[in-house]
PDB file of C-alpha atoms in Angstrom:
ATOM      1  CA  ASN H   1      20.938  19.042  70.051  1.00 66.00           C
ATOM      2  CA  ALA H   2      17.620  17.169  70.313  1.00 78.00           C
ATOM      3  CA  GLY H   3      17.508  15.908  66.694  1.00 93.00           C
ATOM      4  CA  VAL H   4      14.094  14.355  65.987  1.00 96.00           C
ATOM      5  CA  THR H   5      11.576  14.280  68.831  1.00 97.00           C
ATOM      6  CA  GLN H   6       8.231  12.492  68.980  1.00 98.00           C
ATOM      7  CA  THR H   7       5.298  12.708  71.346  1.00 97.00           C
ATOM      8  CA  PRO H   8       3.789  10.773  72.954  1.00 97.00           C
ATOM      9  CA  LYS H   9       6.123   7.846  73.665  1.00 97.00           C
ATOM     10  CA  PHE H  10       3.273   5.450  74.439  1.00 97.00           C
ATOM     11  CA  GLN H  11      -0.454   5.567  73.811  1.00 97.00           C
ATOM     12  CA  VAL H  12      -3.377   3.231  74.289  1.00 97.00           C
ATOM     13  CA  LEU H  13      -6.523   3.924  72.282  1.00 97.00           C
ATOM     14  CA  LYS H  14      -9.885   2.305  71.959  1.00 97.00           C
ATOM     15  CA  THR H  15     -11.165   1.399  68.509  1.00 98.00           C
ATOM     16  CA  GLY H  16     -12.704   4.446  66.880  1.00 97.00           C
ATOM     17  CA  GLN H  17     -10.816   7.033  68.911  1.00 97.00           C
ATOM     18  CA  SER H  18      -8.673   9.614  67.187  1.00 97.00           C
ATOM     19  CA  MET H  19      -5.235  10.946  68.001  1.00 97.00           C
ATOM     20  CA  THR H  20      -2.360  12.926  66.556  1.00 98.00           C
ATOM     21  CA  LEU H  21       1.263  11.895  66.761  1.00 98.00           C
ATOM     22  CA  GLN H  22       3.634  14.839  66.874  1.00 98.00           C
ATOM     23  CA  CYS H  23       7.111  15.036  65.364  1.00 98.00           C
ATOM     24  CA  ALA H  24       9.615  17.878  65.367  1.00 97.00           C
ATOM     25  CA  GLN H  25      13.193  18.233  64.156  1.00 96.00           C
ATOM     26  CA  ASP H  26      15.722  20.928  64.943  1.00 93.00           C
ATOM     27  CA  MET H  27      18.238  20.186  62.164  1.00 90.00           C
ATOM     28  CA  ASN H  28      16.687  22.517  59.569  1.00 89.00           C
ATOM     29  CA  HIS H  29      15.923  19.492  57.384  1.00 90.00           C
ATOM     30  CA  ASN H  30      13.719  19.832  54.324  1.00 89.00           C
ATOM     31  CA  SER H  31      12.228  16.345  54.251  1.00 90.00           C
ATOM     32  CA  MET H  32      10.266  14.456  56.879  1.00 93.00           C
ATOM     33  CA  TYR H  33       8.739  10.978  56.984  1.00 95.00           C
ATOM     34  CA  TRP H  34       6.375   8.783  58.930  1.00 97.00           C
ATOM     35  CA  TYR H  35       6.943   5.017  59.136  1.00 97.00           C
ATOM     36  CA  ARG H  36       5.289   2.188  60.956  1.00 97.00           C
ATOM     37  CA  GLN H  37       7.180  -0.871  62.126  1.00 96.00           C
ATOM     38  CA  ASP H  38       5.499  -4.211  62.729  1.00 93.00           C
ATOM     39  CA  PRO H  39       7.192  -7.514  63.598  1.00 83.00           C
ATOM     40  CA  GLY H  40       8.536  -9.220  60.491  1.00 75.00           C
ATOM     41  CA  MET H  41       7.456  -6.337  58.221  1.00 79.00           C
ATOM     42  CA  GLY H  42      10.419  -4.026  58.512  1.00 86.00           C
ATOM     43  CA  LEU H  43       9.706  -0.332  58.068  1.00 92.00           C
ATOM     44  CA  ARG H  44       6.776   0.766  55.931  1.00 94.00           C
ATOM     45  CA  LEU H  45       6.444   4.335  54.759  1.00 95.00           C
ATOM     46  CA  ILE H  46       3.087   5.935  55.554  1.00 97.00           C
ATOM     47  CA  TYR H  47       3.513   9.510  54.299  1.00 97.00           C
ATOM     48  CA  TYR H  48       6.368  11.840  53.599  1.00 95.00           C
ATOM     49  CA  SER H  49       6.939  15.524  53.025  1.00 94.00           C
ATOM     50  CA  ALA H  50       9.737  16.431  50.644  1.00 89.00           C
ATOM     51  CA  SER H  51       9.589  20.074  51.643  1.00 88.00           C
ATOM     52  CA  GLU H  52       7.473  22.471  53.642  1.00 89.00           C
ATOM     53  CA  GLY H  53       4.023  22.689  52.087  1.00 89.00           C
ATOM     54  CA  THR H  54       4.077  19.326  50.316  1.00 93.00           C
ATOM     55  CA  THR H  55       3.010  15.844  51.388  1.00 96.00           C
ATOM     56  CA  ASP H  56       2.853  12.543  49.514  1.00 95.00           C
ATOM     57  CA  LYS H  57       1.521   9.083  50.176  1.00 96.00           C
ATOM     58  CA  GLY H  58       3.849   6.240  50.918  1.00 94.00           C
ATOM     59  CA  GLU H  59       3.290   2.514  50.890  1.00 92.00           C
ATOM     60  CA  VAL H  60       0.520   2.299  53.545  1.00 96.00           C
ATOM     61  CA  PRO H  61      -1.379   5.629  53.779  1.00 97.00           C
ATOM     62  CA  ASN H  62      -4.905   4.314  54.360  1.00 97.00           C
ATOM     63  CA  GLY H  63      -6.367   5.362  57.703  1.00 96.00           C
ATOM     64  CA  TYR H  64      -3.863   8.183  58.221  1.00 98.00           C
ATOM     65  CA  ASN H  65      -3.561  11.871  57.465  1.00 97.00           C
ATOM     66  CA  VAL H  66      -0.573  14.167  57.828  1.00 98.00           C
ATOM     67  CA  SER H  67       0.152  17.844  58.209  1.00 97.00           C
ATOM     68  CA  ARG H  68       3.447  19.592  57.575  1.00 96.00           C
ATOM     69  CA  LEU H  69       2.793  22.415  59.974  1.00 90.00           C
ATOM     70  CA  ASN H  70       6.054  24.235  59.230  1.00 95.00           C
ATOM     71  CA  LYS H  71       9.603  23.244  58.374  1.00 94.00           C
ATOM     72  CA  ARG H  72      10.177  21.773  61.835  1.00 96.00           C
ATOM     73  CA  GLU H  73       6.956  19.866  62.478  1.00 97.00           C
ATOM     74  CA  PHE H  74       5.195  16.981  60.768  1.00 98.00           C
ATOM     75  CA  SER H  75       2.174  15.395  62.442  1.00 98.00           C
ATOM     76  CA  LEU H  76       0.376  12.111  61.788  1.00 98.00           C
ATOM     77  CA  ARG H  77      -3.325  11.773  62.564  1.00 98.00           C
ATOM     78  CA  LEU H  78      -5.420   8.676  63.047  1.00 97.00           C
ATOM     79  CA  GLU H  79      -9.040   9.758  62.604  1.00 94.00           C
ATOM     80  CA  SER H  80     -10.651   6.499  63.713  1.00 97.00           C
ATOM     81  CA  ALA H  81      -8.154   4.080  65.174  1.00 97.00           C
ATOM     82  CA  ALA H  82      -8.371   0.373  64.362  1.00 97.00           C
ATOM     83  CA  PRO H  83      -6.586  -2.593  66.000  1.00 97.00           C
ATOM     84  CA  SER H  84      -4.620  -3.038  62.740  1.00 96.00           C
ATOM     85  CA  GLN H  85      -2.950   0.285  63.495  1.00 97.00           C
ATOM     86  CA  THR H  86      -1.294  -1.114  66.585  1.00 97.00           C
ATOM     87  CA  SER H  87       2.353  -0.556  65.793  1.00 97.00           C
ATOM     88  CA  VAL H  88       5.483   1.425  66.539  1.00 97.00           C
ATOM     89  CA  TYR H  89       5.547   4.696  64.639  1.00 98.00           C
ATOM     90  CA  PHE H  90       8.794   6.404  63.692  1.00 98.00           C
ATOM     91  CA  CYS H  91       9.276   9.886  62.375  1.00 98.00           C
ATOM     92  CA  ALA H  92      12.438  10.695  60.423  1.00 95.00           C
ATOM     93  CA  SER H  93      13.990  13.650  58.656  1.00 93.00           C
ATOM     94  CA  SER H  94      16.685  14.262  56.070  1.00 90.00           C
ATOM     95  CA  GLY H  95      18.441  17.372  54.909  1.00 79.00           C
ATOM     96  CA  LEU H  96      19.259  17.960  51.284  1.00 62.00           C
ATOM     97  CA  GLY H  97      16.146  16.588  49.685  1.00 54.00           C
ATOM     98  CA  THR H  98      14.283  13.325  49.799  1.00 53.00           C
ATOM     99  CA  GLY H  99      16.638  10.378  49.610  1.00 52.00           C
ATOM    100  CA  ARG H 100      19.745  12.480  49.094  1.00 59.00           C
ATOM    101  CA  GLU H 101      21.306  11.778  52.444  1.00 76.00           C
ATOM    102  CA  THR H 102      20.834   9.620  55.465  1.00 85.00           C
ATOM    103  CA  GLN H 103      17.640   9.880  57.457  1.00 90.00           C
ATOM    104  CA  TYR H 104      17.628  10.633  61.170  1.00 93.00           C
ATOM    105  CA  PHE H 105      14.994   8.847  63.200  1.00 96.00           C
ATOM    106  CA  GLY H 106      13.022   9.856  66.264  1.00 97.00           C
ATOM    107  CA  PRO H 107      12.658   7.580  69.298  1.00 97.00           C
ATOM    108  CA  GLY H 108       9.288   6.196  68.215  1.00 97.00           C
ATOM    109  CA  THR H 109       5.716   6.128  69.500  1.00 97.00           C
ATOM    110  CA  ARG H 110       4.315   2.810  70.660  1.00 97.00           C
ATOM    111  CA  LEU H 111       0.586   2.675  69.923  1.00 97.00           C
ATOM    112  CA  LEU H 112      -1.834   0.015  71.111  1.00 97.00           C
ATOM    113  CA  VAL H 113      -5.376   0.053  69.770  1.00 97.00           C
ATOM    114  CA  LEU H 114      -7.814  -2.104  71.702  1.00 97.00           C
TER     115      LEU H 114
ATOM    116  CA  GLU F   1       9.590  -0.499  41.401  1.00 84.00           C
ATOM    117  CA  LEU F   2      12.699  -0.804  43.526  1.00 88.00           C
ATOM    118  CA  LYS F   3      12.838  -3.902  45.702  1.00 92.00           C
ATOM    119  CA  VAL F   4      15.405  -4.365  48.443  1.00 95.00           C
ATOM    120  CA  GLU F   5      16.115  -7.817  49.808  1.00 96.00           C
ATOM    121  CA  GLN F   6      18.267  -8.658  52.771  1.00 96.00           C
ATOM    122  CA  ASN F   7      19.517 -12.058  53.728  1.00 96.00           C
ATOM    123  CA  PRO F   8      19.559 -13.693  56.012  1.00 96.00           C
ATOM    124  CA  LEU F   9      16.609 -12.247  57.928  1.00 95.00           C
ATOM    125  CA  PHE F  10      17.720 -13.974  61.118  1.00 95.00           C
ATOM    126  CA  LEU F  11      21.256 -14.803  62.101  1.00 94.00           C
ATOM    127  CA  SER F  12      22.523 -16.449  65.234  1.00 95.00           C
ATOM    128  CA  MET F  13      26.276 -16.502  65.465  1.00 92.00           C
ATOM    129  CA  GLN F  14      28.878 -17.376  68.014  1.00 95.00           C
ATOM    130  CA  GLU F  15      31.161 -14.815  69.542  1.00 96.00           C
ATOM    131  CA  GLY F  16      34.442 -14.584  67.696  1.00 96.00           C
ATOM    132  CA  LYS F  17      33.063 -15.769  64.353  1.00 96.00           C
ATOM    133  CA  ASN F  18      32.852 -13.839  61.080  1.00 96.00           C
ATOM    134  CA  TYR F  19      29.770 -13.443  58.947  1.00 95.00           C
ATOM    135  CA  THR F  20      28.308 -11.373  56.124  1.00 97.00           C
ATOM    136  CA  ILE F  21      24.857  -9.868  55.663  1.00 97.00           C
ATOM    137  CA  TYR F  22      23.750  -9.247  52.092  1.00 98.00           C
ATOM    138  CA  CYS F  23      21.581  -6.507  50.659  1.00 98.00           C
ATOM    139  CA  ASN F  24      20.411  -6.900  47.051  1.00 97.00           C
ATOM    140  CA  TYR F  25      18.366  -4.353  45.187  1.00 96.00           C
ATOM    141  CA  SER F  26      16.524  -4.513  41.913  1.00 94.00           C
ATOM    142  CA  THR F  27      17.184  -1.245  40.049  1.00 88.00           C
ATOM    143  CA  THR F  28      20.130   1.030  39.488  1.00 85.00           C
ATOM    144  CA  SER F  29      21.257   3.089  42.452  1.00 84.00           C
ATOM    145  CA  ASP F  30      24.567   4.479  43.611  1.00 79.00           C
ATOM    146  CA  ARG F  31      23.636   5.339  47.186  1.00 89.00           C
ATOM    147  CA  LEU F  32      23.017   2.877  49.966  1.00 93.00           C
ATOM    148  CA  TYR F  33      22.675   3.262  53.720  1.00 95.00           C
ATOM    149  CA  TRP F  34      23.036   0.869  56.631  1.00 97.00           C
ATOM    150  CA  TYR F  35      21.219   1.342  59.934  1.00 97.00           C
ATOM    151  CA  ARG F  36      21.300  -0.415  63.269  1.00 97.00           C
ATOM    152  CA  GLN F  37      18.316  -0.868  65.592  1.00 97.00           C
ATOM    153  CA  ASP F  38      18.703  -2.148  69.141  1.00 95.00           C
ATOM    154  CA  PRO F  39      15.673  -3.913  70.676  1.00 91.00           C
ATOM    155  CA  GLY F  40      13.025  -1.402  71.687  1.00 91.00           C
ATOM    156  CA  LYS F  41      15.032   1.493  70.277  1.00 94.00           C
ATOM    157  CA  SER F  42      15.081   3.641  67.190  1.00 95.00           C
ATOM    158  CA  LEU F  43      17.233   3.341  64.066  1.00 96.00           C
ATOM    159  CA  GLU F  44      20.734   4.740  64.073  1.00 95.00           C
ATOM    160  CA  SER F  45      22.758   5.471  60.948  1.00 94.00           C
ATOM    161  CA  LEU F  46      25.826   3.238  60.563  1.00 95.00           C
ATOM    162  CA  PHE F  47      27.226   3.755  57.084  1.00 95.00           C
ATOM    163  CA  VAL F  48      26.559   5.868  54.023  1.00 92.00           C
ATOM    164  CA  LEU F  49      27.882   4.395  50.754  1.00 93.00           C
ATOM    165  CA  LEU F  50      27.803   6.911  47.932  1.00 87.00           C
ATOM    166  CA  SER F  51      29.529   5.294  44.956  1.00 85.00           C
ATOM    167  CA  ASN F  52      30.507   2.032  43.347  1.00 87.00           C
ATOM    168  CA  GLY F  53      33.313   0.374  45.256  1.00 88.00           C
ATOM    169  CA  ALA F  54      32.736   2.414  48.400  1.00 89.00           C
ATOM    170  CA  VAL F  55      33.926   0.741  51.576  1.00 94.00           C
ATOM    171  CA  LYS F  56      33.362   1.987  55.102  1.00 95.00           C
ATOM    172  CA  GLN F  57      34.577   0.439  58.336  1.00 96.00           C
ATOM    173  CA  GLU F  58      33.851   1.055  61.966  1.00 95.00           C
ATOM    174  CA  GLY F  59      35.113  -1.312  64.587  1.00 96.00           C
ATOM    175  CA  ARG F  60      34.124  -4.877  63.733  1.00 96.00           C
ATOM    176  CA  LEU F  61      31.738  -3.815  60.961  1.00 97.00           C
ATOM    177  CA  MET F  62      32.657  -3.173  57.344  1.00 98.00           C
ATOM    178  CA  ALA F  63      30.219  -2.232  54.588  1.00 97.00           C
ATOM    179  CA  SER F  64      30.798  -2.219  50.852  1.00 97.00           C
ATOM    180  CA  LEU F  65      28.833  -1.348  47.747  1.00 95.00           C
ATOM    181  CA  ASP F  66      28.958  -2.911  44.270  1.00 94.00           C
ATOM    182  CA  THR F  67      26.536  -0.929  42.118  1.00 92.00           C
ATOM    183  CA  LYS F  68      27.081  -3.127  39.058  1.00 93.00           C
ATOM    184  CA  ALA F  69      26.004  -6.218  40.971  1.00 94.00           C
ATOM    185  CA  ARG F  70      23.373  -4.159  42.869  1.00 95.00           C
ATOM    186  CA  LEU F  71      24.752  -5.591  46.061  1.00 96.00           C
ATOM    187  CA  SER F  72      25.941  -4.289  49.385  1.00 97.00           C
ATOM    188  CA  THR F  73      27.501  -6.380  52.115  1.00 98.00           C
ATOM    189  CA  LEU F  74      27.875  -5.799  55.829  1.00 98.00           C
ATOM    190  CA  HIS F  75      30.727  -7.913  57.137  1.00 98.00           C
ATOM    191  CA  ILE F  76      31.078  -8.714  60.812  1.00 97.00           C
ATOM    192  CA  THR F  77      34.507  -9.635  62.101  1.00 96.00           C
ATOM    193  CA  ALA F  78      35.006 -11.533  65.367  1.00 94.00           C
ATOM    194  CA  ALA F  79      31.481 -10.922  66.581  1.00 94.00           C
ATOM    195  CA  VAL F  80      30.837  -9.764  70.124  1.00 95.00           C
ATOM    196  CA  HIS F  81      27.568  -9.718  72.066  1.00 95.00           C
ATOM    197  CA  ASP F  82      27.266  -5.935  71.763  1.00 95.00           C
ATOM    198  CA  LEU F  83      26.673  -6.326  68.028  1.00 96.00           C
ATOM    199  CA  SER F  84      23.345  -8.063  68.656  1.00 96.00           C
ATOM    200  CA  ALA F  85      20.765  -5.859  66.929  1.00 96.00           C
ATOM    201  CA  THR F  86      18.687  -5.608  63.772  1.00 96.00           C
ATOM    202  CA  TYR F  87      20.512  -4.225  60.741  1.00 97.00           C
ATOM    203  CA  PHE F  88      18.675  -2.521  57.893  1.00 97.00           C
ATOM    204  CA  CYS F  89      19.917  -1.499  54.484  1.00 97.00           C
ATOM    205  CA  ALA F  90      18.146   1.268  52.565  1.00 94.00           C
ATOM    206  CA  VAL F  91      18.536   2.237  48.924  1.00 93.00           C
ATOM    207  CA  ASP F  92      18.163   5.620  47.288  1.00 86.00           C
ATOM    208  CA  ARG F  93      15.815   5.476  44.275  1.00 81.00           C
ATOM    209  CA  GLY F  94      17.018   8.798  42.990  1.00 76.00           C
ATOM    210  CA  GLY F  95      14.931  11.791  42.050  1.00 72.00           C
ATOM    211  CA  ASN F  96      12.833  13.237  44.811  1.00 70.00           C
ATOM    212  CA  THR F  97      11.731   9.979  46.420  1.00 79.00           C
ATOM    213  CA  PRO F  98      12.269   8.415  49.847  1.00 87.00           C
ATOM    214  CA  LEU F  99      14.689   5.612  50.647  1.00 89.00           C
ATOM    215  CA  VAL F 100      13.482   2.034  50.256  1.00 91.00           C
ATOM    216  CA  PHE F 101      14.308  -0.171  53.244  1.00 93.00           C
ATOM    217  CA  GLY F 102      15.001  -3.877  53.407  1.00 94.00           C
ATOM    218  CA  LYS F 103      13.133  -5.953  55.992  1.00 94.00           C
ATOM    219  CA  GLY F 104      16.150  -6.058  58.295  1.00 95.00           C
ATOM    220  CA  THR F 105      18.472  -8.782  59.561  1.00 96.00           C
ATOM    221  CA  ARG F 106      18.092  -9.688  63.201  1.00 96.00           C
ATOM    222  CA  LEU F 107      21.524 -10.637  64.514  1.00 96.00           C
ATOM    223  CA  SER F 108      22.011 -12.485  67.761  1.00 96.00           C
ATOM    224  CA  VAL F 109      25.558 -13.067  68.988  1.00 96.00           C
ATOM    225  CA  ILE F 110      25.819 -15.848  71.528  1.00 94.00           C
ATOM    226  CA  ALA F 111      28.660 -16.989  73.747  1.00 88.00           C
TER     227      ALA F 111
END
């Protein structure tokens, strides 16, 4: 059982480049989330999807877009990367509905923007 | 707006000692979650507390929830080095909204 998977694990970008972070879960969960984690800042929610076909902004959505491709997959896109987007990005999912049970986290993507 | 505060944010403790991490939150909730994150790793679910007075224990860790005081505690008994990690609490706002996480407590257990 793979749980939540993320690709890539590491990425280096130059300022202005674009990229898409991929996330997939095999637990048949309804809700999926994207967080960023910076030193001393804890976890900050970027976007979430309460169910297939819906997405909502979180605390720090600027500079990002998301797509809930199907029930399994939720991608995060940086259209024009900036050094301030250097961070560790975590995808998570939960089953019964947003916030109704514990979230399961992927292994993370470490992104460096030069 | 729900705010979740953990304290302390950093904790250095000796092996064999006991200590408590506190998680306070600002609005009514009856569901609270604790996670552990090892350095360079992802978050792993530790405890799910679903009602007032709930207590969960695993090994040297025990978590409790007091919804009237809007407080959860994570108690560490006779700390060992393997418990060194960052611990996060997260609170359910209710409705169809995501969990709100505290900033985490970085625990370092030293000999």
